[in-house]
mmCIF file of C-alpha atoms and ligand atoms in Angstrom:
data_model
loop_
_atom_site.group_PDB
_atom_site.id
_atom_site.type_symbol
_atom_site.label_atom_id
_atom_site.label_comp_id
_atom_site.label_asym_id
_atom_site.label_seq_id
_atom_site.Cartn_x
_atom_site.Cartn_y
_atom_site.Cartn_z
ATOM 1 C CA MET C 299 -71.300 -146.349 -83.781
ATOM 2 C CA SER C 300 -72.011 -143.515 -86.426
ATOM 3 C CA ASN C 301 -72.635 -139.917 -85.133
ATOM 4 C CA GLN C 302 -74.984 -139.113 -89.292
ATOM 5 C CA PRO C 303 -78.642 -138.743 -88.535
ATOM 6 C CA GLU C 304 -80.364 -142.111 -88.734
ATOM 7 C CA HIS C 305 -83.459 -141.310 -92.222
ATOM 8 C CA ILE C 306 -86.774 -142.434 -90.488
ATOM 9 C CA LYS C 307 -89.349 -141.800 -93.182
ATOM 10 C CA THR C 308 -92.426 -142.423 -91.083
ATOM 11 C CA LEU C 309 -91.189 -140.550 -87.488
ATOM 12 C CA ILE C 310 -94.706 -141.231 -84.453
ATOM 13 C CA ILE C 311 -93.463 -139.765 -81.090
ATOM 14 C CA GLY C 312 -96.015 -141.526 -77.953
ATOM 15 C CA SER C 313 -97.111 -145.353 -77.329
ATOM 16 C CA GLY C 314 -100.821 -144.840 -76.163
ATOM 17 C CA PRO C 315 -104.419 -145.437 -77.981
ATOM 18 C CA ALA C 316 -102.878 -142.932 -81.080
ATOM 19 C CA GLY C 317 -99.606 -143.901 -81.145
ATOM 20 C CA TYR C 318 -99.928 -146.813 -82.315
ATOM 21 C CA THR C 319 -102.961 -147.282 -84.704
ATOM 22 C CA ALA C 320 -101.030 -144.625 -86.259
ATOM 23 C CA ALA C 321 -99.098 -147.231 -85.992
ATOM 24 C CA ILE C 322 -100.461 -149.705 -87.329
ATOM 25 C CA TYR C 323 -101.753 -148.245 -90.418
ATOM 26 C CA ALA C 324 -98.734 -147.234 -91.117
ATOM 27 C CA ALA C 325 -96.988 -149.882 -91.417
ATOM 28 C CA ARG C 326 -100.211 -151.856 -93.980
ATOM 29 C CA ALA C 327 -99.544 -148.605 -96.009
ATOM 30 C CA ASP C 328 -96.037 -149.630 -95.768
ATOM 31 C CA LEU C 329 -94.567 -146.208 -94.688
ATOM 32 C CA LYS C 330 -92.423 -148.038 -92.734
ATOM 33 C CA PRO C 331 -93.230 -146.607 -88.843
ATOM 34 C CA VAL C 332 -90.929 -145.745 -85.689
ATOM 35 C CA VAL C 333 -92.407 -145.356 -82.895
ATOM 36 C CA TYR C 334 -90.843 -143.527 -79.866
ATOM 37 C CA THR C 335 -92.029 -145.133 -77.250
ATOM 38 C CA GLY C 336 -91.833 -141.959 -74.417
ATOM 39 C CA LEU C 337 -91.303 -142.242 -70.602
ATOM 40 C CA GLU C 338 -94.027 -143.775 -69.996
ATOM 41 C CA PRO C 339 -95.029 -147.102 -72.965
ATOM 42 C CA GLY C 340 -97.931 -147.539 -72.992
ATOM 43 C CA GLY C 341 -99.158 -144.108 -72.202
ATOM 44 C CA GLN C 342 -102.343 -143.231 -70.065
ATOM 45 C CA LEU C 343 -104.115 -146.845 -69.774
ATOM 46 C CA THR C 344 -101.335 -148.332 -68.293
ATOM 47 C CA THR C 345 -102.166 -146.501 -64.953
ATOM 48 C CA THR C 346 -105.802 -147.407 -64.761
ATOM 49 C CA THR C 347 -106.641 -151.554 -64.639
ATOM 50 C CA GLU C 348 -109.996 -152.788 -66.161
ATOM 51 C CA VAL C 349 -111.103 -150.894 -69.305
ATOM 52 C CA ASP C 350 -114.856 -150.727 -69.452
ATOM 53 C CA ASN C 351 -115.478 -149.373 -72.541
ATOM 54 C CA PHE C 352 -113.139 -150.147 -75.969
ATOM 55 C CA PRO C 353 -116.063 -151.588 -78.431
ATOM 56 C CA GLY C 354 -114.548 -154.868 -78.645
ATOM 57 C CA TYR C 355 -113.451 -156.396 -74.822
ATOM 58 C CA PRO C 356 -116.889 -157.961 -74.340
ATOM 59 C CA ASP C 357 -115.245 -158.937 -70.757
ATOM 60 C CA GLY C 358 -113.187 -155.843 -70.241
ATOM 61 C CA VAL C 359 -109.541 -155.646 -70.348
ATOM 62 C CA ASP C 360 -106.717 -154.140 -68.372
ATOM 63 C CA GLY C 361 -105.118 -151.073 -69.794
ATOM 64 C CA PRO C 362 -101.543 -152.837 -69.459
ATOM 65 C CA THR C 363 -103.111 -155.793 -71.393
ATOM 66 C CA MET C 364 -104.234 -153.861 -73.950
ATOM 67 C CA MET C 365 -101.256 -151.160 -74.673
ATOM 68 C CA VAL C 366 -99.486 -154.414 -74.809
ATOM 69 C CA GLN C 367 -101.634 -156.140 -77.936
ATOM 70 C CA LEU C 368 -101.681 -152.804 -79.747
ATOM 71 C CA GLN C 369 -98.463 -152.426 -79.704
ATOM 72 C CA GLN C 370 -98.075 -155.780 -80.976
ATOM 73 C CA GLN C 371 -100.765 -155.682 -83.317
ATOM 74 C CA ALA C 372 -98.314 -152.462 -84.749
ATOM 75 C CA GLU C 373 -95.546 -154.965 -84.603
ATOM 76 C CA ARG C 374 -96.719 -157.752 -86.826
ATOM 77 C CA PHE C 375 -97.044 -154.726 -89.383
ATOM 78 C CA GLY C 376 -93.125 -154.076 -88.919
ATOM 79 C CA THR C 377 -93.685 -150.924 -86.748
ATOM 80 C CA ASP C 378 -90.451 -149.887 -85.235
ATOM 81 C CA VAL C 379 -91.360 -149.007 -81.697
ATOM 82 C CA ARG C 380 -88.122 -147.940 -79.862
ATOM 83 C CA ILE C 381 -88.674 -146.439 -76.037
ATOM 84 C CA GLY C 382 -86.588 -143.671 -75.758
ATOM 85 C CA MET C 383 -87.270 -139.617 -75.571
ATOM 86 C CA ALA C 384 -88.132 -136.944 -78.342
ATOM 87 C CA THR C 385 -86.557 -134.314 -76.175
ATOM 88 C CA ALA C 386 -85.922 -131.676 -79.258
ATOM 89 C CA VAL C 387 -87.252 -130.832 -82.481
ATOM 90 C CA HIS C 388 -87.009 -127.967 -85.020
ATOM 91 C CA PHE C 389 -89.190 -129.142 -88.267
ATOM 92 C CA SER C 390 -88.627 -128.087 -91.329
ATOM 93 C CA GLU C 391 -91.288 -125.140 -92.529
ATOM 94 C CA GLU C 392 -90.734 -126.578 -96.365
ATOM 95 C CA VAL C 393 -93.105 -128.934 -98.412
ATOM 96 C CA GLY C 394 -91.680 -131.905 -98.443
ATOM 97 C CA GLY C 395 -88.110 -130.137 -95.764
ATOM 98 C CA LEU C 396 -87.401 -132.640 -92.908
ATOM 99 C CA HIS C 397 -88.220 -132.963 -89.635
ATOM 100 C CA GLN C 398 -84.605 -132.633 -86.817
ATOM 101 C CA VAL C 399 -85.363 -134.250 -83.707
ATOM 102 C CA THR C 400 -83.896 -135.539 -81.193
ATOM 103 C CA ILE C 401 -84.103 -138.804 -78.813
ATOM 104 C CA ASP C 402 -82.896 -138.985 -74.989
ATOM 105 C CA ASN C 403 -80.350 -135.968 -76.356
ATOM 106 C CA GLU C 404 -78.709 -137.925 -77.872
ATOM 107 C CA LYS C 405 -79.607 -139.356 -81.546
ATOM 108 C CA GLU C 406 -81.200 -136.829 -84.032
ATOM 109 C CA LEU C 407 -83.076 -138.246 -86.470
ATOM 110 C CA LEU C 408 -84.312 -136.541 -89.544
ATOM 111 C CA ALA C 409 -88.216 -136.968 -90.076
ATOM 112 C CA GLU C 410 -90.513 -137.007 -94.253
ATOM 113 C CA THR C 411 -93.324 -137.139 -92.081
ATOM 114 C CA VAL C 412 -94.072 -136.817 -88.126
ATOM 115 C CA ILE C 413 -96.854 -137.838 -86.067
ATOM 116 C CA ILE C 414 -97.800 -136.370 -82.007
ATOM 117 C CA SER C 415 -99.121 -138.496 -80.196
ATOM 118 C CA THR C 416 -97.637 -137.186 -77.671
ATOM 119 C CA GLY C 417 -101.063 -136.699 -74.906
ATOM 120 C CA ALA C 418 -101.645 -136.023 -71.903
ATOM 121 C CA THR C 419 -100.445 -135.647 -67.937
ATOM 122 C CA ALA C 420 -104.018 -135.510 -65.839
ATOM 123 C CA LYS C 421 -102.796 -133.168 -62.929
ATOM 124 C CA TYR C 422 -103.466 -134.143 -58.974
ATOM 125 C CA LEU C 423 -103.287 -132.194 -56.080
ATOM 126 C CA GLY C 424 -100.310 -134.076 -55.614
ATOM 127 C CA LEU C 425 -100.957 -135.352 -51.103
ATOM 128 C CA PRO C 426 -99.180 -138.037 -50.053
ATOM 129 C CA SER C 427 -102.212 -139.888 -49.391
ATOM 130 C CA GLU C 428 -103.689 -139.158 -53.011
ATOM 131 C CA GLN C 429 -100.786 -140.894 -54.342
ATOM 132 C CA ARG C 430 -100.558 -143.905 -52.296
ATOM 133 C CA LEU C 431 -104.541 -144.576 -53.624
ATOM 134 C CA ARG C 432 -103.339 -144.465 -57.232
ATOM 135 C CA GLY C 433 -105.191 -147.426 -58.070
ATOM 136 C CA GLY C 434 -106.913 -147.812 -55.017
ATOM 137 C CA GLY C 435 -110.088 -145.938 -55.555
ATOM 138 C CA VAL C 436 -107.368 -142.293 -56.449
ATOM 139 C CA SER C 437 -108.356 -142.316 -60.142
ATOM 140 C CA ALA C 438 -108.311 -138.851 -63.125
ATOM 141 C CA CYS C 439 -111.666 -139.761 -65.277
ATOM 142 C CA ALA C 440 -114.937 -140.756 -64.155
ATOM 143 C CA VAL C 441 -116.199 -141.957 -67.585
ATOM 144 C CA CYS C 442 -113.345 -144.244 -66.856
ATOM 145 C CA ASP C 443 -113.870 -145.709 -63.340
ATOM 146 C CA GLY C 444 -116.802 -144.067 -62.249
ATOM 147 C CA PHE C 445 -119.055 -147.487 -62.941
ATOM 148 C CA PHE C 446 -116.606 -150.041 -60.437
ATOM 149 C CA TYR C 447 -118.674 -147.434 -57.757
ATOM 150 C CA LYS C 448 -121.904 -148.022 -58.815
ATOM 151 C CA GLY C 449 -124.346 -147.394 -55.690
ATOM 152 C CA GLN C 450 -120.818 -146.566 -53.988
ATOM 153 C CA ASP C 451 -120.474 -142.348 -52.240
ATOM 154 C CA VAL C 452 -117.610 -140.907 -54.020
ATOM 155 C CA ALA C 453 -116.839 -137.245 -54.810
ATOM 156 C CA ILE C 454 -114.819 -134.904 -56.913
ATOM 157 C CA VAL C 455 -112.907 -132.237 -56.634
ATOM 158 C CA GLY C 456 -112.570 -129.846 -59.733
ATOM 159 C CA GLY C 457 -114.868 -126.724 -60.096
ATOM 160 C CA GLY C 458 -114.396 -126.795 -64.489
ATOM 161 C CA ASP C 459 -116.409 -128.245 -67.313
ATOM 162 C CA THR C 460 -114.610 -131.561 -66.733
ATOM 163 C CA ALA C 461 -115.570 -131.878 -62.794
ATOM 164 C CA ALA C 462 -119.058 -130.643 -63.920
ATOM 165 C CA GLU C 463 -119.833 -132.958 -66.502
ATOM 166 C CA GLU C 464 -118.483 -136.276 -64.332
ATOM 167 C CA ALA C 465 -120.454 -135.218 -61.440
ATOM 168 C CA THR C 466 -123.427 -134.655 -63.141
ATOM 169 C CA TYR C 467 -121.774 -138.605 -65.334
ATOM 170 C CA LEU C 468 -121.152 -140.023 -62.043
ATOM 171 C CA ALA C 469 -124.385 -138.998 -60.078
ATOM 172 C CA ASN C 470 -125.907 -141.162 -61.986
ATOM 173 C CA ILE C 471 -124.507 -144.042 -60.593
ATOM 174 C CA CYS C 472 -123.286 -143.706 -57.767
ATOM 175 C CA ASN C 473 -125.958 -143.201 -54.559
ATOM 176 C CA LYS C 474 -123.763 -139.939 -53.810
ATOM 177 C CA VAL C 475 -122.242 -136.912 -55.316
ATOM 178 C CA THR C 476 -119.812 -134.661 -52.863
ATOM 179 C CA MET C 477 -117.868 -131.744 -54.753
ATOM 180 C CA LEU C 478 -115.293 -130.084 -53.631
ATOM 181 C CA VAL C 479 -114.750 -126.702 -55.089
ATOM 182 C CA ARG C 480 -111.600 -124.304 -53.503
ATOM 183 C CA LYS C 481 -113.105 -121.372 -54.124
ATOM 184 C CA ASP C 482 -116.134 -119.634 -53.347
ATOM 185 C CA GLN C 483 -117.017 -119.998 -57.257
ATOM 186 C CA MET C 484 -117.399 -122.581 -60.361
ATOM 187 C CA ARG C 485 -114.940 -122.069 -63.188
ATOM 188 C CA ALA C 486 -118.036 -124.585 -65.532
ATOM 189 C CA SER C 487 -119.323 -123.101 -67.966
ATOM 190 C CA LYS C 488 -123.246 -122.013 -66.250
ATOM 191 C CA ALA C 489 -124.647 -124.541 -68.514
ATOM 192 C CA MET C 490 -122.981 -127.170 -66.760
ATOM 193 C CA GLN C 491 -123.403 -125.174 -63.298
ATOM 194 C CA HIS C 492 -126.376 -125.547 -63.655
ATOM 195 C CA ARG C 493 -126.404 -128.547 -64.476
ATOM 196 C CA VAL C 494 -124.461 -129.189 -61.854
ATOM 197 C CA THR C 495 -126.769 -127.293 -59.299
ATOM 198 C CA SER C 496 -130.346 -129.068 -59.951
ATOM 199 C CA THR C 497 -129.342 -132.669 -60.141
ATOM 200 C CA PRO C 498 -130.416 -133.743 -56.204
ATOM 201 C CA ASN C 499 -127.533 -136.031 -55.369
ATOM 202 C CA ILE C 500 -124.214 -134.176 -56.008
ATOM 203 C CA ASP C 501 -123.351 -132.798 -52.339
ATOM 204 C CA LEU C 502 -121.651 -128.854 -53.759
ATOM 205 C CA ARG C 503 -118.938 -127.027 -51.336
ATOM 206 C CA TYR C 504 -117.649 -124.580 -52.149
ATOM 207 C CA ASN C 505 -113.813 -123.105 -50.900
ATOM 208 C CA THR C 506 -113.312 -126.554 -49.856
ATOM 209 C CA GLU C 507 -110.119 -128.436 -50.098
ATOM 210 C CA ILE C 508 -109.639 -131.976 -49.272
ATOM 211 C CA ASP C 509 -106.744 -132.127 -45.817
ATOM 212 C CA GLU C 510 -106.583 -135.950 -46.168
ATOM 213 C CA VAL C 511 -107.671 -139.482 -48.323
ATOM 214 C CA LEU C 512 -108.259 -142.355 -46.181
ATOM 215 C CA GLY C 513 -107.408 -145.661 -46.019
ATOM 216 C CA GLU C 514 -104.007 -147.393 -45.780
ATOM 217 C CA GLN C 515 -105.185 -150.055 -49.342
ATOM 218 C CA VAL C 516 -108.152 -148.278 -50.274
ATOM 219 C CA VAL C 517 -110.032 -145.926 -50.455
ATOM 220 C CA GLU C 518 -112.265 -145.507 -47.463
ATOM 221 C CA GLY C 519 -112.875 -141.985 -46.438
ATOM 222 C CA LEU C 520 -112.620 -138.281 -47.146
ATOM 223 C CA ARG C 521 -111.049 -135.925 -43.847
ATOM 224 C CA MET C 522 -111.854 -131.906 -45.926
ATOM 225 C CA VAL C 523 -111.468 -128.894 -45.129
ATOM 226 C CA ASN C 524 -112.877 -125.600 -45.253
ATOM 227 C CA ASN C 525 -110.481 -123.362 -46.068
ATOM 228 C CA GLN C 526 -112.094 -119.738 -44.871
ATOM 229 C CA THR C 527 -113.267 -121.283 -41.737
ATOM 230 C CA GLY C 528 -110.812 -123.860 -41.653
ATOM 231 C CA GLU C 529 -113.353 -126.109 -39.860
ATOM 232 C CA LYS C 530 -112.395 -129.784 -41.022
ATOM 233 C CA GLU C 531 -115.093 -132.526 -41.453
ATOM 234 C CA GLU C 532 -114.164 -136.604 -42.547
ATOM 235 C CA ILE C 533 -117.644 -137.255 -44.886
ATOM 236 C CA ALA C 534 -116.845 -142.290 -46.188
ATOM 237 C CA ILE C 535 -116.744 -142.420 -49.299
ATOM 238 C CA THR C 536 -115.021 -145.738 -51.410
ATOM 239 C CA GLY C 537 -113.646 -143.644 -54.796
ATOM 240 C CA LEU C 538 -112.252 -139.756 -54.955
ATOM 241 C CA PHE C 539 -111.622 -138.488 -58.587
ATOM 242 C CA ILE C 540 -109.401 -135.772 -59.653
ATOM 243 C CA ALA C 541 -110.696 -133.266 -62.088
ATOM 244 C CA ILE C 542 -108.463 -129.630 -61.962
ATOM 245 C CA GLY C 543 -107.231 -130.400 -65.457
ATOM 246 C CA HIS C 544 -104.605 -131.980 -68.277
ATOM 247 C CA LYS C 545 -101.444 -130.480 -69.034
ATOM 248 C CA PRO C 546 -101.368 -131.242 -72.478
ATOM 249 C CA ASN C 547 -97.294 -132.825 -73.766
ATOM 250 C CA THR C 548 -96.537 -129.782 -75.520
ATOM 251 C CA ASP C 549 -93.440 -128.341 -74.113
ATOM 252 C CA ILE C 550 -90.403 -129.213 -76.733
ATOM 253 C CA PHE C 551 -92.984 -128.105 -79.727
ATOM 254 C CA LYS C 552 -93.599 -124.485 -78.657
ATOM 255 C CA GLY C 553 -92.861 -121.963 -80.601
ATOM 256 C CA GLN C 554 -93.221 -124.116 -83.615
ATOM 257 C CA LEU C 555 -96.480 -125.256 -84.434
ATOM 258 C CA ASP C 556 -100.002 -123.567 -82.700
ATOM 259 C CA MET C 557 -101.034 -124.013 -79.889
ATOM 260 C CA ASP C 558 -104.198 -122.869 -77.640
ATOM 261 C CA GLU C 559 -104.086 -120.888 -73.994
ATOM 262 C CA ALA C 560 -102.840 -124.258 -72.772
ATOM 263 C CA GLY C 561 -100.345 -125.722 -75.288
ATOM 264 C CA TYR C 562 -103.053 -127.975 -77.239
ATOM 265 C CA LEU C 563 -101.542 -127.887 -80.496
ATOM 266 C CA ILE C 564 -104.502 -127.111 -83.001
ATOM 267 C CA THR C 565 -105.740 -128.996 -85.993
ATOM 268 C CA GLU C 566 -107.125 -127.951 -89.599
ATOM 269 C CA GLY C 567 -110.839 -128.174 -89.561
ATOM 270 C CA LYS C 568 -111.335 -132.307 -89.661
ATOM 271 C CA SER C 569 -107.522 -133.428 -89.993
ATOM 272 C CA THR C 570 -105.357 -134.297 -88.234
ATOM 273 C CA LYS C 571 -102.714 -131.300 -90.069
ATOM 274 C CA THR C 572 -101.142 -129.246 -87.854
ATOM 275 C CA ASN C 573 -99.782 -124.909 -89.020
ATOM 276 C CA LEU C 574 -96.442 -126.656 -90.492
ATOM 277 C CA PRO C 575 -96.372 -129.428 -93.717
ATOM 278 C CA GLY C 576 -95.615 -133.528 -93.378
ATOM 279 C CA VAL C 577 -95.945 -132.766 -88.877
ATOM 280 C CA PHE C 578 -100.040 -134.466 -87.676
ATOM 281 C CA ALA C 579 -100.953 -134.386 -84.467
ATOM 282 C CA SER C 580 -104.404 -137.919 -82.622
ATOM 283 C CA GLY C 581 -104.840 -138.333 -79.602
ATOM 284 C CA ASP C 582 -105.377 -135.821 -76.314
ATOM 285 C CA VAL C 583 -102.397 -133.893 -77.529
ATOM 286 C CA GLN C 584 -105.157 -132.348 -79.488
ATOM 287 C CA ASP C 585 -108.352 -132.772 -78.218
ATOM 288 C CA LYS C 586 -108.799 -131.602 -74.576
ATOM 289 C CA GLU C 587 -112.966 -132.140 -74.558
ATOM 290 C CA TYR C 588 -113.483 -135.510 -74.797
ATOM 291 C CA ARG C 589 -110.289 -137.230 -73.975
ATOM 292 C CA GLN C 590 -111.061 -140.934 -74.878
ATOM 293 C CA ALA C 591 -109.399 -144.277 -75.469
ATOM 294 C CA VAL C 592 -111.265 -144.897 -78.947
ATOM 295 C CA THR C 593 -111.532 -141.458 -80.007
ATOM 296 C CA ALA C 594 -107.212 -141.379 -79.544
ATOM 297 C CA ALA C 595 -107.067 -144.793 -82.000
ATOM 298 C CA GLY C 596 -109.458 -143.012 -84.131
ATOM 299 C CA THR C 597 -107.647 -139.945 -85.019
ATOM 300 C CA GLY C 598 -104.277 -142.156 -85.298
ATOM 301 C CA CYS C 599 -105.698 -143.281 -87.785
ATOM 302 C CA MET C 600 -106.631 -140.727 -89.839
ATOM 303 C CA ALA C 601 -103.188 -139.160 -89.181
ATOM 304 C CA ALA C 602 -102.268 -142.068 -90.801
ATOM 305 C CA LEU C 603 -103.855 -141.675 -93.197
ATOM 306 C CA ASP C 604 -103.152 -138.220 -93.844
ATOM 307 C CA ALA C 605 -99.403 -139.052 -93.885
ATOM 308 C CA GLU C 606 -100.394 -141.178 -96.205
ATOM 309 C CA ARG C 607 -101.749 -138.559 -97.898
ATOM 310 C CA TYR C 608 -99.404 -136.069 -97.149
ATOM 311 C CA LEU C 609 -95.976 -138.468 -98.714
ATOM 312 C CA ALA C 610 -97.981 -139.301 -101.958
ATOM 313 C CA THR C 611 -98.200 -135.198 -103.223
ATOM 314 C CA VAL C 612 -94.776 -134.421 -102.126
ATOM 315 C CA GLU C 613 -93.733 -138.143 -104.511
ATOM 316 C CA SER C 614 -95.578 -137.266 -106.615
ATOM 317 C CA VAL C 615 -93.920 -133.213 -107.422
ATOM 318 C CA GLU C 616 -90.788 -135.176 -106.431
ATOM 319 C CA VAL C 617 -91.372 -137.080 -109.734
ATOM 320 C CA GLN C 618 -92.593 -133.870 -111.524
ATOM 321 C CA ALA C 619 -89.778 -132.204 -111.391
HETATM 322 P P1 LIG Y 213 -109.632 -126.546 -65.925
HETATM 323 O O1 LIG Y 213 -108.510 -125.775 -65.664
HETATM 324 O O2 LIG Y 213 -111.070 -125.147 -66.705
HETATM 325 O O3 LIG Y 213 -110.521 -125.987 -64.859
HETATM 326 C C1 LIG Y 213 -109.592 -126.731 -63.556
HETATM 327 C C2 LIG Y 213 -110.760 -126.799 -61.798
HETATM 328 O O4 LIG Y 213 -109.880 -127.166 -61.186
HETATM 329 C C3 LIG Y 213 -110.981 -125.399 -61.811
HETATM 330 O O5 LIG Y 213 -112.199 -125.145 -61.154
HETATM 331 C C4 LIG Y 213 -110.139 -124.680 -61.022
HETATM 332 O O6 LIG Y 213 -110.209 -124.067 -59.572
HETATM 333 C C5 LIG Y 213 -109.666 -126.248 -60.540
HETATM 334 N N1 LIG Y 213 -108.120 -126.820 -59.545
HETATM 335 C C6 LIG Y 213 -107.188 -126.664 -59.732
HETATM 336 N N2 LIG Y 213 -105.782 -126.295 -59.423
HETATM 337 C C7 LIG Y 213 -106.754 -127.519 -57.616
HETATM 338 C C8 LIG Y 213 -106.124 -127.774 -56.805
HETATM 339 N N3 LIG Y 213 -105.160 -127.849 -56.805
HETATM 340 N N4 LIG Y 213 -107.204 -128.206 -55.520
HETATM 341 C C9 LIG Y 213 -108.584 -127.719 -55.604
HETATM 342 N N5 LIG Y 213 -109.373 -127.738 -57.749
HETATM 343 C C10 LIG Y 213 -107.690 -126.984 -58.435
HETATM 344 O O7 LIG Y 213 -110.195 -127.417 -66.489
HETATM 345 P P2 LIG Y 213 -111.448 -128.961 -67.490
HETATM 346 O O8 LIG Y 213 -110.388 -130.126 -67.296
HETATM 347 O O9 LIG Y 213 -111.831 -128.533 -66.555
HETATM 348 O O10 LIG Y 213 -111.158 -127.944 -68.276
HETATM 349 C C11 LIG Y 213 -110.046 -127.476 -69.821
HETATM 350 C C12 LIG Y 213 -110.429 -127.275 -70.419
HETATM 351 O O11 LIG Y 213 -112.040 -127.894 -71.295
HETATM 352 C C13 LIG Y 213 -112.303 -126.420 -70.802
HETATM 353 O O12 LIG Y 213 -111.858 -125.141 -71.379
HETATM 354 C C14 LIG Y 213 -112.338 -126.299 -70.369
HETATM 355 O O13 LIG Y 213 -114.337 -125.797 -71.414
HETATM 356 C C15 LIG Y 213 -113.260 -127.580 -71.191
HETATM 357 N N6 LIG Y 213 -113.815 -128.575 -71.444
HETATM 358 C C16 LIG Y 213 -115.168 -129.256 -71.721
HETATM 359 C C17 LIG Y 213 -116.042 -129.241 -71.986
HETATM 360 C C18 LIG Y 213 -117.055 -129.616 -72.519
HETATM 361 O O14 LIG Y 213 -117.065 -128.490 -73.365
HETATM 362 N N7 LIG Y 213 -117.993 -130.410 -73.218
HETATM 363 C C19 LIG Y 213 -116.171 -130.791 -71.463
HETATM 364 C C20 LIG Y 213 -114.960 -131.010 -70.176
HETATM 365 C C21 LIG Y 213 -113.475 -129.864 -70.341
HETATM 366 P P3 LIG Y 213 -109.260 -122.182 -60.465
HETATM 367 O O15 LIG Y 213 -111.005 -122.778 -60.813
HETATM 368 O O16 LIG Y 213 -110.006 -121.635 -58.879
HETATM 369 O O17 LIG Y 213 -108.944 -121.713 -60.782
#
């Protein structure tokens, strides 16, 4: 096997809705995309069951099926999908420069353009009972899964804007929402806090944490503990939503790409351009606000179009030179 780096025209890192949509557009534009899937091929959607809110599926679709279909659609136009994880990058700062990317600590690539779609990972509390019941009533996305608990009693953990927004979203669908905030105040904006406190079927509990999620196969209840008094209380619920933040998967880009304080990649204006020429970002890795499959897919399309325009500019400069 040659040790020479492999030359790639369009490298897509990550295989969620953003990465595969970028691949579909890039392949159809003859940008010869290569997708490296990362550790979780298909991304976050492979950990959900039913996806009911992606347009075009009137009966819903389960997450893993949808991701296989997106992969097949990308491959139909010639995308080369490979299992592997980008472990190091050394991006060029020059227009037209080649970007070095290492895969699985050994394979070297030189890419003309790179689309980063590495996503974000929802944080969980880490309790064994919570982990056991993921997919059995424990979810990190109220907008995705809230509908399954219509008319039922649920709980949500977290005190930020996401938790506040999701609690009010759930309160519209569910009978009662118990909201657990670990401090004596919420981190959410005042406006969001006001929405929570003025929603009658949200039972807001400060200084409260989860002691254990109850249920063997599915969530049946929650044992809560007041972290000031140590007092425990059990409630019956069927759904538990964890909304304690996400971690964008950007560690390998630190020091090279501009990020906000939470590590989300910063893109320029309405585009998917990062601070480096030829490097684009799409999906949850650059979006902490919407985080939906359909919005990720939309920005994946944008990244492929931005990459196509960038390559066309570079080629026209080379022709003139
Ligand atoms: P945040 O990091 O803002 O908030 C996380 C919340 O979870 C905090 O209340 C934190 O508590 C709590 N938490 C963290 N770990 C634990 C734990 N182990 N147990 C219990 N509670 C825990 O995350 P968000 O996802 O809410 O928001 C991320 C960013 O996105 C923010 O900048 C937010 O403003 C923005 N956003 C904006 C929206 C909008 O404008 N519409 C909508 C959603 C998000 P503590 O305060 O004690 O640390």
